PDB file of C-alpha atoms in Angstrom:
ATOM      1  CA  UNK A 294       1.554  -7.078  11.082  1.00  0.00           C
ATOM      2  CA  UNK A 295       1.806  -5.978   7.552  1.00  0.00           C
ATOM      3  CA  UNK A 296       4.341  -4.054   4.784  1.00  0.00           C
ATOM      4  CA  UNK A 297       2.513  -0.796   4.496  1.00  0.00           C
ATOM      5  CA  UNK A 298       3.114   1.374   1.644  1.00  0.00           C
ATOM      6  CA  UNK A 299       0.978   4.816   2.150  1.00  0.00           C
ATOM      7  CA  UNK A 300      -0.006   6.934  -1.078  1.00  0.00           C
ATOM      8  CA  UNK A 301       0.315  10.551  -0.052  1.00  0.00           C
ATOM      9  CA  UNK A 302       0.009  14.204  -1.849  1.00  0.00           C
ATOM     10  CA  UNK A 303       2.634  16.080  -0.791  1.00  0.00           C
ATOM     11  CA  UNK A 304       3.000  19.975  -1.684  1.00  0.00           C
ATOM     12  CA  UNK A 305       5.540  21.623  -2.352  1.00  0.00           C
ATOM     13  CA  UNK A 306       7.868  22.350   0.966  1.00  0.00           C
ATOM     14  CA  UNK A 307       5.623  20.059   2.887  1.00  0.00           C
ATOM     15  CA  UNK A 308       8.228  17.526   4.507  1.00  0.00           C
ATOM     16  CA  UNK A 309       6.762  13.942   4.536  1.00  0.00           C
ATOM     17  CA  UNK A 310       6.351  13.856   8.476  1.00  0.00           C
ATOM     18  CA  UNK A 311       4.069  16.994   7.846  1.00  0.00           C
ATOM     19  CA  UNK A 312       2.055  14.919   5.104  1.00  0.00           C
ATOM     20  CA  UNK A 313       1.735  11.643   7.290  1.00  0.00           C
ATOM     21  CA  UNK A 314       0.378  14.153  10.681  1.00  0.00           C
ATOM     22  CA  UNK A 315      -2.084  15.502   7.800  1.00  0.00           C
ATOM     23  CA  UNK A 316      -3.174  11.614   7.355  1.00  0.00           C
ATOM     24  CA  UNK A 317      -3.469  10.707  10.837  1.00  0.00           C
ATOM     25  CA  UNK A 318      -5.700  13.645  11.480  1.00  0.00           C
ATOM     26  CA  UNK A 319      -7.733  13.036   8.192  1.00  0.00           C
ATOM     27  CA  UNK A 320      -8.282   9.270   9.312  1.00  0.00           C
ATOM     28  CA  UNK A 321     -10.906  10.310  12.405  1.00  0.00           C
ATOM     29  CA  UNK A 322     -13.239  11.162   9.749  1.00  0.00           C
ATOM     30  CA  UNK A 323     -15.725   8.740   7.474  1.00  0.00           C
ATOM     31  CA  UNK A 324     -15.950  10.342   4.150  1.00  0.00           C
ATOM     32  CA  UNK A 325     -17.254   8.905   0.894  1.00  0.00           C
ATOM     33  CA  UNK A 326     -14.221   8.166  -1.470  1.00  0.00           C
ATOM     34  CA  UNK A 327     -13.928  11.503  -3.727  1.00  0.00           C
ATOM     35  CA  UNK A 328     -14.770  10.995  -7.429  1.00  0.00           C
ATOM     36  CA  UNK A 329     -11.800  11.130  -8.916  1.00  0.00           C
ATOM     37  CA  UNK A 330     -10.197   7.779  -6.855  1.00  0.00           C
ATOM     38  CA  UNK A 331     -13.090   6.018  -7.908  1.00  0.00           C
ATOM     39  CA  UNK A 332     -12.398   6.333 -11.450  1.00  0.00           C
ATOM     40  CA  UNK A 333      -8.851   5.904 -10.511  1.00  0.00           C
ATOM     41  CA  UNK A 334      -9.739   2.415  -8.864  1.00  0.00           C
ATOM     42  CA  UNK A 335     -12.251   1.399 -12.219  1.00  0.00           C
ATOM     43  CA  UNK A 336      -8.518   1.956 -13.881  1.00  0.00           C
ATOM     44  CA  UNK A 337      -6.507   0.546 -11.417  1.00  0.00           C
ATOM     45  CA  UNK A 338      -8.142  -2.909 -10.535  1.00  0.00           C
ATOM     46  CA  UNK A 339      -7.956  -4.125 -14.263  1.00  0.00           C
ATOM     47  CA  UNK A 340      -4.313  -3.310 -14.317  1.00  0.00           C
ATOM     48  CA  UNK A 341      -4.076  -5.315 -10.900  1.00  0.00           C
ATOM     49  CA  UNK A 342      -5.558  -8.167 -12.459  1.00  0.00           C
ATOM     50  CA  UNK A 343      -3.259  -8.260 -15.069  1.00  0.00           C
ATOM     51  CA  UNK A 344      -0.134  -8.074 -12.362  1.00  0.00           C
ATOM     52  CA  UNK A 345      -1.431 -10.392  -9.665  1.00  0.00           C
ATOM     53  CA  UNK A 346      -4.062 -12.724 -11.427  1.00  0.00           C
ATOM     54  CA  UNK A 347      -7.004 -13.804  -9.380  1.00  0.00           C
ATOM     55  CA  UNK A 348      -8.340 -11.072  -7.108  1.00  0.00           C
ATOM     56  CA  UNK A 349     -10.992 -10.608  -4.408  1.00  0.00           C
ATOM     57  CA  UNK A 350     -12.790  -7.495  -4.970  1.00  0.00           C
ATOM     58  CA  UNK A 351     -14.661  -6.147  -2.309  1.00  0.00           C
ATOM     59  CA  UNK A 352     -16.562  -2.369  -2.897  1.00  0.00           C
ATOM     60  CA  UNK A 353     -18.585  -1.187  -0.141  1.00  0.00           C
ATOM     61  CA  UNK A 354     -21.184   1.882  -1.109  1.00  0.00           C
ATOM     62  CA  UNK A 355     -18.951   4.985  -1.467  1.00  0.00           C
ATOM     63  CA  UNK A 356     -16.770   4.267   1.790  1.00  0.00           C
ATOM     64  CA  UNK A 357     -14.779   1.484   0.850  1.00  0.00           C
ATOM     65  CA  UNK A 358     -12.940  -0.258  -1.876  1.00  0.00           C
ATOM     66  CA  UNK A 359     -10.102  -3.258  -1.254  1.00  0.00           C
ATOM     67  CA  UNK A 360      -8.364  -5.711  -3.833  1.00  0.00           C
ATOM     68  CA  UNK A 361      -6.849  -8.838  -2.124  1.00  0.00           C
ATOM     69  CA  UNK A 362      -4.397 -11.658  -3.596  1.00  0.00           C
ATOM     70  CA  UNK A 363      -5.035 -14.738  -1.490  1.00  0.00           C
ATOM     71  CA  UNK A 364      -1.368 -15.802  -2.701  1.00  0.00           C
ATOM     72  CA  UNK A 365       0.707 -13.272  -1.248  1.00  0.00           C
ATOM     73  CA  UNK A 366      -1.437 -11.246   0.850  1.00  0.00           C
ATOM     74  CA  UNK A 367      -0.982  -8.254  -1.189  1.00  0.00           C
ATOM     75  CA  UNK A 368      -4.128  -5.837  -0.392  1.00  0.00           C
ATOM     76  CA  UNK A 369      -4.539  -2.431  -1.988  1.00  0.00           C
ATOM     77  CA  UNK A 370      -7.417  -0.212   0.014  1.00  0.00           C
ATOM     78  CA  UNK A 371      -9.047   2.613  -0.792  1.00  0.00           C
ATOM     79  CA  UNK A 372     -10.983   3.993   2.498  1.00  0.00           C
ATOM     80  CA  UNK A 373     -12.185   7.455   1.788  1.00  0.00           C
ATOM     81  CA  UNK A 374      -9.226   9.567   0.475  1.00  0.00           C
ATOM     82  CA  UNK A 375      -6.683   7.429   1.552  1.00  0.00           C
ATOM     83  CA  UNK A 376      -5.197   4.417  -0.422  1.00  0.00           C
ATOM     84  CA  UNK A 377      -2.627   2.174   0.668  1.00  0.00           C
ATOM     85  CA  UNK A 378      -1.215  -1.498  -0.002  1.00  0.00           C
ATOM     86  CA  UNK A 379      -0.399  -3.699   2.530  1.00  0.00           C
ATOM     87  CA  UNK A 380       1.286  -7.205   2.543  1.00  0.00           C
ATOM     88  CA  UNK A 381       1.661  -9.453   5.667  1.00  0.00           C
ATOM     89  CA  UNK A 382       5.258 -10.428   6.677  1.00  0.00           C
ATOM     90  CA  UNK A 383       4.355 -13.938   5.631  1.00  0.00           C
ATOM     91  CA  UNK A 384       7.359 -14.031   3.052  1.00  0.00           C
ATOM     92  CA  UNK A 385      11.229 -14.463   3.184  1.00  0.00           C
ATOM     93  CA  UNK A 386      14.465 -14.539   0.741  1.00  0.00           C
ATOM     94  CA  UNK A 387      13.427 -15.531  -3.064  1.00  0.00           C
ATOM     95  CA  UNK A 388       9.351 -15.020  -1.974  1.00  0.00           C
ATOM     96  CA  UNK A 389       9.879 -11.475   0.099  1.00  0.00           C
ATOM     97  CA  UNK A 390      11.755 -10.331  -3.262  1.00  0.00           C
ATOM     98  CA  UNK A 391       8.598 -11.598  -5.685  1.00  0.00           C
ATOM     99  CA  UNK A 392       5.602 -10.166  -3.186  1.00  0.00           C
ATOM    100  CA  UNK A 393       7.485  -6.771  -3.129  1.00  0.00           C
ATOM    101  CA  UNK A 394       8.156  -7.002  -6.588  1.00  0.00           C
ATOM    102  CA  UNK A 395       4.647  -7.078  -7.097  1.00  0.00           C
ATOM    103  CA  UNK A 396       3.990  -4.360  -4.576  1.00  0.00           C
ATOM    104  CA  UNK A 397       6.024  -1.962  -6.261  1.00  0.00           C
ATOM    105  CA  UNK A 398       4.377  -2.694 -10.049  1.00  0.00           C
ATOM    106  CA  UNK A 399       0.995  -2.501  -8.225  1.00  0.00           C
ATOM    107  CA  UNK A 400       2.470   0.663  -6.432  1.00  0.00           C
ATOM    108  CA  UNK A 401       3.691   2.219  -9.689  1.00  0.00           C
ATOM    109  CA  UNK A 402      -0.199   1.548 -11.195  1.00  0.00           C
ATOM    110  CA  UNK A 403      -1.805   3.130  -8.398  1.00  0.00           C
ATOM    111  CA  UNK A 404       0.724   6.174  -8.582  1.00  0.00           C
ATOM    112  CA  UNK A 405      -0.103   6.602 -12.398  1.00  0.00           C
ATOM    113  CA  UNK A 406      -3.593   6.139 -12.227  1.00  0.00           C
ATOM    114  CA  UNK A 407      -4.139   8.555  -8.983  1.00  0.00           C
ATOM    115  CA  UNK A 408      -1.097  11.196  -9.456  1.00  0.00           C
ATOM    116  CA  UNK A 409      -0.607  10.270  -5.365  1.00  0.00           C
ATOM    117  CA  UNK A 410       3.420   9.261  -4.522  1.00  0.00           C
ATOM    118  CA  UNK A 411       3.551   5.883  -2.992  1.00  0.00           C
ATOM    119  CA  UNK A 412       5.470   6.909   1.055  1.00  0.00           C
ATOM    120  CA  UNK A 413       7.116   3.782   2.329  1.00  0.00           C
ATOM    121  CA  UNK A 414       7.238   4.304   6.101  1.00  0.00           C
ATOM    122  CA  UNK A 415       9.154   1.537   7.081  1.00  0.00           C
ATOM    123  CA  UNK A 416      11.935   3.273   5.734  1.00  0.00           C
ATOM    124  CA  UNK A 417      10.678   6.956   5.756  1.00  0.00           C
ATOM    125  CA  UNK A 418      11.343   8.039   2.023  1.00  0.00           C
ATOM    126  CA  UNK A 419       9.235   7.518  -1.492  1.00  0.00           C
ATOM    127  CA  UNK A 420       9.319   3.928  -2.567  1.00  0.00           C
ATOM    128  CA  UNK A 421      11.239   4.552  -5.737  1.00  0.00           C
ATOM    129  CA  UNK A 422      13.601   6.286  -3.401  1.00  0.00           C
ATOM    130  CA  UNK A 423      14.144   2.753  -1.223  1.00  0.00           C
ATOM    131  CA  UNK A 424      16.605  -0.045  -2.510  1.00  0.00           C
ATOM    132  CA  UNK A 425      14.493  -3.010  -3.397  1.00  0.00           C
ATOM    133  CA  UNK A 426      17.291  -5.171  -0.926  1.00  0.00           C
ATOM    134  CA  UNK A 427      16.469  -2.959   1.876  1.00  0.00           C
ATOM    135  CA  UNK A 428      12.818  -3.405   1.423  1.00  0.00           C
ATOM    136  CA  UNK A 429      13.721  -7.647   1.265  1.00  0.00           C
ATOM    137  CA  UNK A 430      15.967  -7.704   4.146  1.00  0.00           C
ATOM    138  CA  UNK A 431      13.600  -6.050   6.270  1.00  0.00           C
ATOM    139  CA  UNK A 432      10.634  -8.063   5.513  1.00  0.00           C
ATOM    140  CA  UNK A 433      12.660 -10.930   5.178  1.00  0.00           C
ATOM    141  CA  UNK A 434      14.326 -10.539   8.930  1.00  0.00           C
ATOM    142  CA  UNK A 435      10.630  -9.216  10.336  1.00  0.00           C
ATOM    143  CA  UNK A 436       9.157 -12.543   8.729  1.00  0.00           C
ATOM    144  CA  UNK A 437      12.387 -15.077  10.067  1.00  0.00           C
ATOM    145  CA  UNK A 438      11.569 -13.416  13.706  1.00  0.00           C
ATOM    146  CA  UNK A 439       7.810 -14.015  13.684  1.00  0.00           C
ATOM    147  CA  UNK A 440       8.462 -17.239  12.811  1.00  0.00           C
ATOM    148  CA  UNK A 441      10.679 -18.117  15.235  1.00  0.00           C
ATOM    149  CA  UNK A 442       8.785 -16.458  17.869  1.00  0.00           C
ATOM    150  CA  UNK A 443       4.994 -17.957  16.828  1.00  0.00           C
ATOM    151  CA  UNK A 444       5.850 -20.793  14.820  1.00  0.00           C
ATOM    152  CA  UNK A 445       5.590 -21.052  11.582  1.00  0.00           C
TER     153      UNK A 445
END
């Protein structure tokens, strides 16, 4: 189970529900990542280096490309035109605050670098639209009940 933060391209009049269907429809298909989000990610994963430190890169012909941070979990994907981050609910209080803090720089990168609005869905609006404490509580309360369900 992960914090998923979705970068979309909404038109104009096109509520977000109609621009997540548009996903979901798209994600049935395999198709090489378009040129311009590869040139995006050549921008993006120096900038991501700079934010997070150590990285795992991992590029896969023109299908795939994914950035992990073994510290917090923090993964950004790029799977044909779709790019997301994801983080797992590993963190809580003081640490939920820094790993989303980090999401959100990493998410306002990506945003620059792609022109794509980063679409929180865990709280169904834009992600500079969500409170940063609503984004904490809810990882932090998802993260205290995993815990106390599986240990940990």
């Amino acid at each position: 189970m992960s914090y998923d933060i979705y970068f979309l391209n909404r038109r104009d009049g096109q509520s977000w529900d109609e621009v997540l269907e548009g996903m979901e429809d798209a994600a049935d298909e395999s198709e090489p990542i378009p040129a311009h989000l590869l040139e995006a990610w050549d921008r993006i994963v120096p900038q991501a280096q700079t934010l997070l430190g150590e990285v795992e890169i991992t590029e896969y012909e023109q299908e795939s490309r994914d950035l992990s941070h073994s510290g917090t979990g923090i993964d950004l994907s790029v799977f044909g035109d779709e790019v997301s981050i994801t983080v797992p609910y590993w963190h809580a209080g003081d640490d939920a605050a820094v790993a989303l803090g980090q999401v959100s720089a990493l998410a306002a990168i990506v945003e620059k670098e792609t022109g794509l609005t980063a679409y929180d869905p865990q709280t169904e609006r834009p992600l500079v639209e969500t409170p940063p404490e609503a984004s904490i509580e809810l990882m932090s309360r998802i993260t205290e009940d995993l815990r106390s369900r599986y240990g940990g």
